[in-house]
Amino acid sequence: MCCGGCAKCLGVTLIPLAVLCTLANILLFFPGGNVESSDHISSEVWCFGGILGSGVLMVFPALVFLGLKNNDCCGCCGNESCGKRFAMFSSIIFAAVGVVGAGYSFIVSAVALNNGPICSSSNGTWLYPFENGDYLGNHTLWEMCDSPQSVVPWNLTLFSLLLIMSGVQMVLCAIQAINGLLGTICGNCCGGDGAV
Ligand SMILES: *[C@@H]1O[C@H](CO)[C@@H](O)[C@H](O)[C@H]1NC(C)=O
């Protein structure tokens, strides 16, 4: 097995996930596809879980993982496995950054799903009408949200996608943390067997 090649697949997967998470977070600023004033946008959207946690912060581990394959056998001090070991070791640190970023996004999404969106009730007051995720299992409750139209399915869909995608990001970064640990310990796995 070549650890660098594996890291490259992880990096290639993390980039589109980061882009999609950023997009999902941006769409959440337009509840139900409408332009609303900032106090009519659910507070969890302002945590920037998808943009910062799953987006910007994920770019660093993704790029490092992508570069690992090239760094693999360049070596340092004329010692191939030494250079590879150092690259794999530093990837553990970036994997940890990725886990923290994706974890933040995951927690924000879970809280947002539980709280439900802010919306205007039929008498025109803006509030969070749901509690403890009760609306998830009861469609009738969705009628408490009069405006913006479709704000409940909008938030539900986007935060669910964010939850799933940040969960996948966490798993991928955890895999690279283990991969990097193995690569640090057995620094020569890219050489000998020819599996480059
Ligand atoms: C859903 O919520 C409505 C309104 O509170 C309530 O009347 C109804 O019994 C609930 N349905 C279920 C299945 O819990």
Coordinates of N, CA and C and ligand atoms in Angstrom, one line a residue:
M1 N 0.8 -1.2 0.0 CA 0.0 0.0 0.0 C 0.9 1.2 0.0
C2 N 0.5 2.2 -0.8 CA 1.2 3.5 -0.8 C 0.4 4.6 -0.1
C3 N 0.9 5.0 1.0 CA 0.2 6.0 1.9 C -0.1 7.3 1.1
G4 N 0.9 7.7 0.3 CA 0.7 9.0 -0.4 C -0.4 8.9 -1.4
G5 N -0.5 7.8 -2.1 CA -1.6 7.7 -3.1 C -3.0 7.7 -2.4
C6 N -3.1 7.1 -1.2 CA -4.3 7.1 -0.5 C -4.7 8.5 0.0
A7 N -3.6 9.2 0.5 CA -3.9 10.6 0.9 C -4.3 11.5 -0.2
K8 N -3.8 11.2 -1.4 CA -4.2 12.0 -2.6 C -5.7 11.8 -2.9
C9 N -6.2 10.6 -2.8 CA -7.7 10.3 -3.0 C -8.5 11.1 -2.0
L10 N -8.0 11.1 -0.7 CA -8.7 11.8 0.3 C -8.8 13.3 0.0
G11 N -7.6 13.9 -0.4 CA -7.5 15.3 -0.8 C -8.5 15.6 -1.9
V12 N -8.5 14.8 -2.9 CA -9.4 15.0 -4.1 C -10.8 15.0 -3.7
T13 N -11.2 14.2 -2.7 CA -12.6 14.1 -2.3 C -12.9 15.3 -1.4
L14 N -12.0 15.8 -0.6 CA -12.3 16.9 0.4 C -12.6 18.2 -0.4
I15 N -11.9 18.5 -1.5 CA -12.1 19.8 -2.2 C -13.5 20.0 -2.6
P16 N -14.2 19.0 -3.4 CA -15.6 19.3 -3.8 C -16.5 19.3 -2.6
L17 N -16.2 18.6 -1.5 CA -17.0 18.6 -0.3 C -17.0 20.0 0.3
A18 N -15.7 20.6 0.3 CA -15.6 21.9 0.9 C -16.4 23.0 0.1
V19 N -16.3 22.8 -1.2 CA -17.0 23.7 -2.1 C -18.5 23.6 -1.9
L20 N -19.1 22.4 -1.8 CA -20.5 22.1 -1.6 C -20.9 22.6 -0.2
C21 N -20.1 22.4 0.8 CA -20.5 22.9 2.1 C -20.6 24.5 2.2
T22 N -19.6 25.1 1.5 CA -19.6 26.6 1.4 C -20.9 27.0 0.7
L23 N -21.2 26.4 -0.4 CA -22.4 26.7 -1.2 C -23.7 26.5 -0.3
A24 N -23.8 25.4 0.4 CA -24.9 25.2 1.3 C -25.1 26.3 2.3
N25 N -24.0 26.7 2.9 CA -24.0 27.7 3.9 C -24.5 29.1 3.3
I26 N -24.0 29.4 2.1 CA -24.4 30.6 1.4 C -25.9 30.6 1.1
L27 N -26.4 29.4 0.6 CA -27.8 29.3 0.3 C -28.7 29.5 1.6
L28 N -28.1 29.1 2.7 CA -28.9 29.2 4.0 C -29.1 30.7 4.3
F29 N -28.3 31.6 3.8 CA -28.5 33.0 4.0 C -29.7 33.5 3.3
F30 N -30.3 32.7 2.4 CA -31.5 33.1 1.6 C -32.6 32.1 1.9
P31 N -33.2 32.2 3.1 CA -34.2 31.2 3.6 C -35.3 31.1 2.6
G32 N -35.6 29.9 2.1 CA -36.6 29.6 1.1 C -36.4 30.3 -0.2
G33 N -35.1 30.7 -0.4 CA -34.7 31.4 -1.7 C -35.1 32.8 -1.7
N34 N -35.4 33.4 -0.5 CA -35.8 34.8 -0.4 C -34.6 35.6 0.2
V35 N -34.6 36.9 -0.1 CA -33.6 37.8 0.5 C -34.3 38.3 1.8
E36 N -33.7 38.1 2.9 CA -34.3 38.5 4.2 C -33.3 39.4 5.0
S37 N -33.9 40.2 5.9 CA -32.9 41.0 6.7 C -32.2 40.1 7.7
S38 N -31.0 40.5 8.2 CA -30.2 39.6 8.9 C -30.8 39.0 10.1
D39 N -31.7 39.7 10.8 CA -32.4 39.2 12.0 C -33.5 38.2 11.6
H40 N -33.7 38.0 10.4 CA -34.7 37.0 9.9 C -34.0 35.7 9.4
I41 N -32.7 35.6 9.6 CA -31.9 34.5 9.2 C -31.5 33.7 10.5
S42 N -31.8 32.4 10.5 CA -31.5 31.6 11.7 C -30.1 31.8 12.2
S43 N -30.0 31.9 13.5 CA -28.7 32.2 14.2 C -27.6 31.3 13.8
E44 N -27.9 30.0 13.7 CA -26.9 29.0 13.4 C -26.2 29.2 12.0
V45 N -27.0 29.9 11.1 CA -26.4 30.2 9.8 C -25.2 31.1 10.0
W46 N -25.3 32.0 11.0 CA -24.3 33.0 11.2 C -23.1 32.4 11.9
C47 N -23.1 31.1 12.3 CA -21.9 30.5 12.8 C -20.9 30.1 11.7
F48 N -21.4 30.2 10.5 CA -20.5 30.0 9.3 C -19.9 28.6 9.4
G49 N -20.6 27.6 9.9 CA -20.1 26.2 9.9 C -19.7 25.7 8.6
G50 N -20.5 25.9 7.6 CA -20.2 25.4 6.2 C -19.1 26.2 5.5
I51 N -19.1 27.5 5.8 CA -18.1 28.4 5.1 C -16.7 28.3 5.7
L52 N -16.7 28.4 7.0 CA -15.4 28.4 7.7 C -15.0 27.0 8.1
G53 N -15.8 26.3 8.8 CA -15.4 25.0 9.3 C -15.2 23.9 8.2
S54 N -16.2 23.7 7.4 CA -16.2 22.7 6.4 C -15.6 23.3 5.1
G55 N -15.4 24.6 5.0 CA -15.0 25.2 3.8 C -13.5 25.7 3.8
V56 N -13.3 26.9 4.4 CA -12.0 27.5 4.4 C -11.0 26.6 5.1
L57 N -11.4 26.2 6.3 CA -10.4 25.4 7.2 C -10.1 24.1 6.5
M58 N -11.0 23.5 5.6 CA -10.7 22.2 5.0 C -9.8 22.3 3.8
V59 N -9.6 23.5 3.3 CA -8.7 23.7 2.2 C -7.2 23.3 2.5
F60 N -6.8 23.7 3.8 CA -5.4 23.4 4.2 C -5.1 21.9 4.2
P61 N -5.9 21.1 5.0 CA -5.6 19.7 4.9 C -5.8 19.1 3.5
A62 N -6.8 19.5 2.7 CA -7.0 19.0 1.4 C -5.7 19.2 0.5
L63 N -5.2 20.4 0.6 CA -4.0 20.7 -0.3 C -2.8 19.9 0.2
V64 N -2.7 19.8 1.5 CA -1.5 19.1 2.1 C -1.6 17.6 1.7
F65 N -2.8 17.0 1.8 CA -3.0 15.6 1.4 C -2.7 15.4 -0.1
L66 N -3.2 16.4 -0.9 CA -3.0 16.3 -2.3 C -1.5 16.3 -2.7
G67 N -0.7 17.1 -1.9 CA 0.7 17.2 -2.2 C 1.5 16.1 -1.7
L68 N 0.9 15.3 -0.8 CA 1.7 14.2 -0.2 C 2.4 13.3 -1.2
K69 N 1.6 12.9 -2.2 CA 2.2 12.0 -3.2 C 3.4 12.5 -3.8
N70 N 3.4 13.8 -4.1 CA 4.6 14.4 -4.8 C 5.8 14.5 -3.8
N71 N 5.4 14.7 -2.5 CA 6.5 14.9 -1.5 C 7.1 13.5 -1.2
D72 N 6.3 12.5 -1.4 CA 6.6 11.1 -1.0 C 8.0 10.8 -1.0
C73 N 8.6 10.8 -2.1 CA 9.9 10.2 -2.2 C 11.1 11.2 -2.5
C74 N 10.7 12.5 -2.3 CA 11.8 13.5 -2.5 C 12.9 13.4 -1.5
G75 N 12.6 12.9 -0.3 CA 13.6 12.7 0.7 C 14.1 13.9 1.3
C76 N 14.8 13.8 2.4 CA 15.6 14.9 2.9 C 16.9 14.3 3.4
C77 N 18.0 15.2 3.3 CA 19.3 14.7 3.6 C 19.7 13.4 2.9
G78 N 19.2 13.3 1.6 CA 19.5 12.2 0.8 C 18.8 10.9 1.4
N79 N 17.9 11.1 2.3 CA 17.2 9.9 2.8 C 15.7 9.9 2.5
E80 N 15.3 9.0 1.6 CA 14.0 9.0 1.1 C 12.9 8.9 2.2
S81 N 13.1 7.9 3.0 CA 12.1 7.6 4.0 C 12.0 8.6 5.0
C82 N 13.1 9.4 5.3 CA 13.0 10.5 6.2 C 12.1 11.6 5.7
G83 N 12.2 11.9 4.4 CA 11.4 13.0 3.9 C 9.9 12.6 3.9
K84 N 9.7 11.3 3.6 CA 8.3 10.8 3.6 C 7.7 10.8 5.0
R85 N 8.6 10.4 5.9 CA 8.1 10.3 7.3 C 7.7 11.7 7.8
F86 N 8.5 12.7 7.5 CA 8.2 14.0 7.9 C 6.9 14.5 7.3
A87 N 6.7 14.2 5.9 CA 5.5 14.6 5.2 C 4.3 14.0 5.9
M88 N 4.4 12.7 6.2 CA 3.3 12.0 6.7 C 3.0 12.5 8.2
F89 N 4.1 12.8 8.9 CA 3.9 13.3 10.2 C 3.1 14.6 10.2
S90 N 3.6 15.6 9.3 CA 2.9 16.9 9.3 C 1.4 16.7 8.8
S91 N 1.1 15.7 8.0 CA -0.2 15.5 7.6 C -1.2 15.1 8.7
I92 N -0.6 14.6 9.8 CA -1.4 14.3 11.0 C -2.0 15.6 11.6
I93 N -1.1 16.6 11.6 CA -1.5 17.9 12.2 C -2.6 18.5 11.4
F94 N -2.4 18.4 10.0 CA -3.5 19.0 9.2 C -4.7 18.2 9.2
A95 N -4.6 16.9 9.4 CA -5.8 16.0 9.5 C -6.6 16.5 10.8
A96 N -5.8 16.8 11.9 CA -6.5 17.2 13.1 C -7.2 18.6 12.9
V97 N -6.6 19.5 12.1 CA -7.2 20.7 11.8 C -8.5 20.5 11.1
G98 N -8.5 19.5 10.1 CA -9.7 19.1 9.4 C -10.8 18.6 10.2
V99 N -10.4 17.7 11.2 CA -11.4 17.1 12.1 C -12.1 18.2 12.9
V100 N -11.3 19.2 13.4 CA -11.8 20.3 14.2 C -12.8 21.1 13.4
G101 N -12.4 21.5 12.1 CA -13.3 22.3 11.3 C -14.6 21.6 10.9
A102 N -14.4 20.3 10.5 CA -15.6 19.6 10.1 C -16.5 19.3 11.3
G103 N -15.8 19.1 12.5 CA -16.6 18.8 13.7 C -17.4 20.0 14.1
Y104 N -16.8 21.2 14.0 CA -17.5 22.4 14.3 C -18.8 22.5 13.4
S105 N -18.6 22.3 12.1 CA -19.7 22.4 11.1 C -20.8 21.4 11.5
F106 N -20.3 20.2 11.8 CA -21.2 19.1 12.2 C -22.1 19.4 13.4
I107 N -21.5 20.0 14.4 CA -22.2 20.3 15.6 C -23.2 21.5 15.4
V108 N -22.7 22.5 14.6 CA -23.6 23.6 14.3 C -24.8 23.1 13.5
S109 N -24.6 22.2 12.6 CA -25.7 21.7 11.8 C -26.7 20.9 12.6
A110 N -26.2 20.1 13.5 CA -27.0 19.3 14.4 C -27.9 20.2 15.3
V111 N -27.3 21.2 15.8 CA -28.0 22.2 16.7 C -29.1 22.9 15.9
A112 N -28.7 23.3 14.6 CA -29.6 24.0 13.8 C -30.8 23.1 13.4
L113 N -30.6 21.8 13.1 CA -31.7 20.9 12.8 C -32.6 20.7 14.0
N114 N -32.0 20.7 15.2 CA -32.8 20.5 16.4 C -33.7 21.7 16.7
N115 N -33.1 22.9 16.5 CA -33.8 24.1 16.8 C -34.8 24.5 15.8
G116 N -34.6 24.2 14.5 CA -35.5 24.6 13.5 C -35.2 26.0 13.1
P117 N -35.8 26.5 12.0 CA -35.5 27.9 11.5 C -36.3 29.0 12.3
I118 N -35.8 30.2 12.1 CA -36.6 31.3 12.6 C -37.6 31.6 11.4
C119 N -38.8 32.0 11.8 CA -39.8 32.3 10.7 C -40.9 33.2 11.3
S120 N -41.7 33.7 10.4 CA -42.8 34.6 10.8 C -44.1 33.7 11.0
S121 N -44.7 33.8 12.1 CA -46.0 33.1 12.3 C -47.1 33.9 11.6
S122 N -48.3 33.4 11.6 CA -49.4 34.0 10.9 C -49.7 35.4 11.4
N123 N -49.4 35.7 12.7 CA -49.7 37.0 13.2 C -48.5 38.0 13.0
G124 N -47.5 37.5 12.2 CA -46.4 38.4 11.8 C -45.2 38.6 12.8
T125 N -45.2 37.8 13.9 CA -44.1 37.9 14.8 C -43.0 36.9 14.4
W126 N -41.8 37.3 14.5 CA -40.6 36.4 14.1 C -40.1 35.7 15.3
L127 N -40.1 34.3 15.2 CA -39.6 33.5 16.3 C -39.2 32.2 15.9
Y128 N -38.6 31.4 16.8 CA -38.3 30.0 16.5 C -39.4 29.2 17.1
P129 N -40.4 28.7 16.2 CA -41.6 28.1 16.7 C -41.4 26.7 17.2
F130 N -40.3 26.0 16.8 CA -40.1 24.6 17.1 C -39.2 24.4 18.3
E131 N -39.4 23.3 19.0 CA -38.5 23.0 20.1 C -38.1 21.6 20.1
N132 N -36.8 21.3 20.4 CA -36.3 19.9 20.5 C -36.6 19.1 19.3
G133 N -36.5 19.7 18.1 CA -36.7 18.9 16.9 C -38.1 18.3 16.7
D134 N -39.1 18.8 17.4 CA -40.4 18.2 17.3 C -41.0 18.3 15.9
Y135 N -40.5 19.3 15.1 CA -41.1 19.5 13.7 C -40.5 18.4 12.8
L136 N -39.4 17.8 13.1 CA -38.8 16.8 12.3 C -39.8 15.6 12.0
G137 N -40.6 15.3 13.0 CA -41.5 14.1 12.9 C -42.9 14.5 12.7
N138 N -43.2 15.8 12.6 CA -44.6 16.2 12.5 C -44.8 17.4 11.5
H139 N -45.2 17.0 10.3 CA -45.4 17.9 9.2 C -46.4 19.0 9.6
T140 N -47.4 18.7 10.4 CA -48.5 19.6 10.7 C -47.9 20.9 11.4
L141 N -46.8 20.7 12.2 CA -46.2 21.8 12.9 C -45.6 22.9 11.9
W142 N -45.2 22.4 10.7 CA -44.6 23.3 9.8 C -45.5 24.5 9.4
E143 N -46.8 24.3 9.6 CA -47.7 25.4 9.3 C -47.5 26.6 10.2
M144 N -46.8 26.4 11.3 CA -46.6 27.5 12.2 C -45.7 28.6 11.5
C145 N -45.0 28.1 10.5 CA -44.1 29.1 9.7 C -44.9 29.6 8.5
D146 N -45.2 30.9 8.6 CA -46.0 31.4 7.5 C -45.1 32.0 6.4
S147 N -44.0 32.6 6.8 CA -43.1 33.2 5.9 C -41.7 33.1 6.5
P148 N -40.6 33.1 5.8 CA -40.5 33.0 4.3 C -41.1 31.6 3.9
Q149 N -41.7 31.6 2.7 CA -42.3 30.4 2.2 C -41.2 29.3 2.0
S150 N -41.5 28.1 2.4 CA -40.6 26.9 2.3 C -39.4 27.0 3.1
V151 N -39.4 27.9 4.2 CA -38.2 28.0 5.0 C -37.8 26.7 5.7
V152 N -38.9 26.0 6.1 CA -38.6 24.7 6.9 C -37.9 23.7 6.0
P153 N -38.5 23.3 4.9 CA -37.7 22.3 4.0 C -36.4 22.8 3.6
W154 N -36.3 24.1 3.3 CA -35.0 24.8 2.9 C -33.9 24.5 3.9
N155 N -34.2 24.9 5.2 CA -33.2 24.7 6.3 C -33.0 23.3 6.5
L156 N -34.0 22.5 6.5 CA -33.9 21.1 6.8 C -33.0 20.4 5.8
T157 N -33.2 20.7 4.5 CA -32.4 20.0 3.5 C -31.0 20.5 3.5
L158 N -30.7 21.8 3.6 CA -29.4 22.3 3.6 C -28.6 21.9 4.8
F159 N -29.2 22.0 6.0 CA -28.5 21.6 7.2 C -28.2 20.1 7.3
S160 N -29.2 19.3 6.7 CA -29.0 17.9 6.6 C -27.8 17.5 5.7
L161 N -27.7 18.2 4.6 CA -26.6 18.0 3.7 C -25.3 18.4 4.3
L162 N -25.3 19.5 5.1 CA -24.1 20.0 5.8 C -23.7 19.0 6.8
L163 N -24.7 18.4 7.5 CA -24.4 17.4 8.6 C -23.7 16.2 8.0
I164 N -24.3 15.7 6.8 CA -23.7 14.5 6.2 C -22.3 14.8 5.7
M165 N -22.2 15.9 4.9 CA -20.9 16.2 4.3 C -19.8 16.5 5.3
S166 N -20.2 17.2 6.4 CA -19.1 17.4 7.4 C -18.8 16.2 8.1
G167 N -19.8 15.2 8.3 CA -19.5 13.9 8.9 C -18.5 13.2 8.0
V168 N -18.7 13.2 6.7 CA -17.8 12.5 5.8 C -16.4 13.1 5.9
Q169 N -16.4 14.5 5.9 CA -15.1 15.2 6.0 C -14.3 14.7 7.3
M170 N -15.1 14.6 8.4 CA -14.4 14.2 9.6 C -13.8 12.8 9.5
V171 N -14.6 11.8 8.9 CA -14.1 10.5 8.7 C -12.9 10.5 7.8
L172 N -12.9 11.2 6.7 CA -11.8 11.3 5.8 C -10.5 11.8 6.5
C173 N -10.7 12.8 7.3 CA -9.5 13.4 8.0 C -9.0 12.4 9.0
A174 N -10.0 11.7 9.7 CA -9.6 10.7 10.7 C -8.8 9.6 10.0
I175 N -9.2 9.2 8.8 CA -8.5 8.2 8.0 C -7.1 8.6 7.7
Q176 N -6.9 9.9 7.3 CA -5.6 10.4 7.0 C -4.7 10.5 8.3
A177 N -5.4 10.8 9.4 CA -4.6 10.8 10.7 C -4.0 9.5 11.0
I178 N -4.8 8.4 10.8 CA -4.3 7.1 11.0 C -3.2 6.7 9.9
N179 N -3.6 7.0 8.7 CA -2.7 6.8 7.5 C -1.3 7.5 7.8
G180 N -1.4 8.8 8.3 CA -0.2 9.5 8.5 C 0.6 8.9 9.6
L181 N -0.1 8.4 10.6 CA 0.6 7.8 11.8 C 1.3 6.5 11.3
L182 N 0.7 5.7 10.5 CA 1.3 4.5 9.9 C 2.5 4.9 9.0
G183 N 2.3 6.0 8.2 CA 3.4 6.4 7.3 C 4.6 6.9 8.1
T184 N 4.3 7.6 9.3 CA 5.4 8.1 10.1 C 6.2 6.9 10.7
I185 N 5.4 5.9 11.1 CA 6.1 4.7 11.7 C 6.8 3.9 10.7
C186 N 6.1 3.6 9.6 CA 6.7 2.7 8.6 C 7.0 3.5 7.3
G187 N 8.0 4.5 7.5 CA 8.2 5.5 6.5 C 8.5 5.0 5.1
N188 N 8.8 3.7 4.9 CA 9.2 3.3 3.5 C 8.1 2.6 2.7
C189 N 6.8 2.7 3.1 CA 5.8 2.0 2.4 C 5.6 2.4 1.0
C190 N 6.2 3.5 0.6 CA 6.0 3.9 -0.8 C 7.1 3.3 -1.7
G191 N 8.2 2.9 -1.1 CA 9.3 2.4 -1.9 C 9.1 1.0 -2.3
G192 N 10.0 0.1 -1.8 CA 10.1 -1.3 -2.0 C 9.1 -2.0 -2.9
D193 N 7.8 -2.1 -2.5 CA 6.9 -2.9 -3.2 C 6.4 -2.4 -4.6
G194 N 6.8 -1.2 -5.0 CA 6.6 -0.6 -6.3 C 5.1 -0.1 -6.4
A195 N 4.4 -0.1 -5.3 CA 3.0 0.4 -5.4 C 2.9 1.9 -5.3
V196 N 3.4 2.6 -6.3 CA 3.5 4.0 -6.3 C 2.2 4.6 -6.9
Ligands
LIG1 C1 -48.5 17.3 15.3 O1 -48.7 18.6 15.8 C2 -50.0 19.0 15.9 C3 -50.1 20.5 16.3 O2 -49.4 20.7 17.5 C4 -50.8 18.1 16.8 O3 -52.1 18.5 16.9 C5 -50.6 16.7 16.3 O4 -51.2 15.8 17.2 C6 -49.2 16.3 16.1 N1 -49.1 15.0 15.5 C7 -48.3 14.0 15.9 C8 -48.3 12.8 15.1 O5 -47.6 14.1 16.9

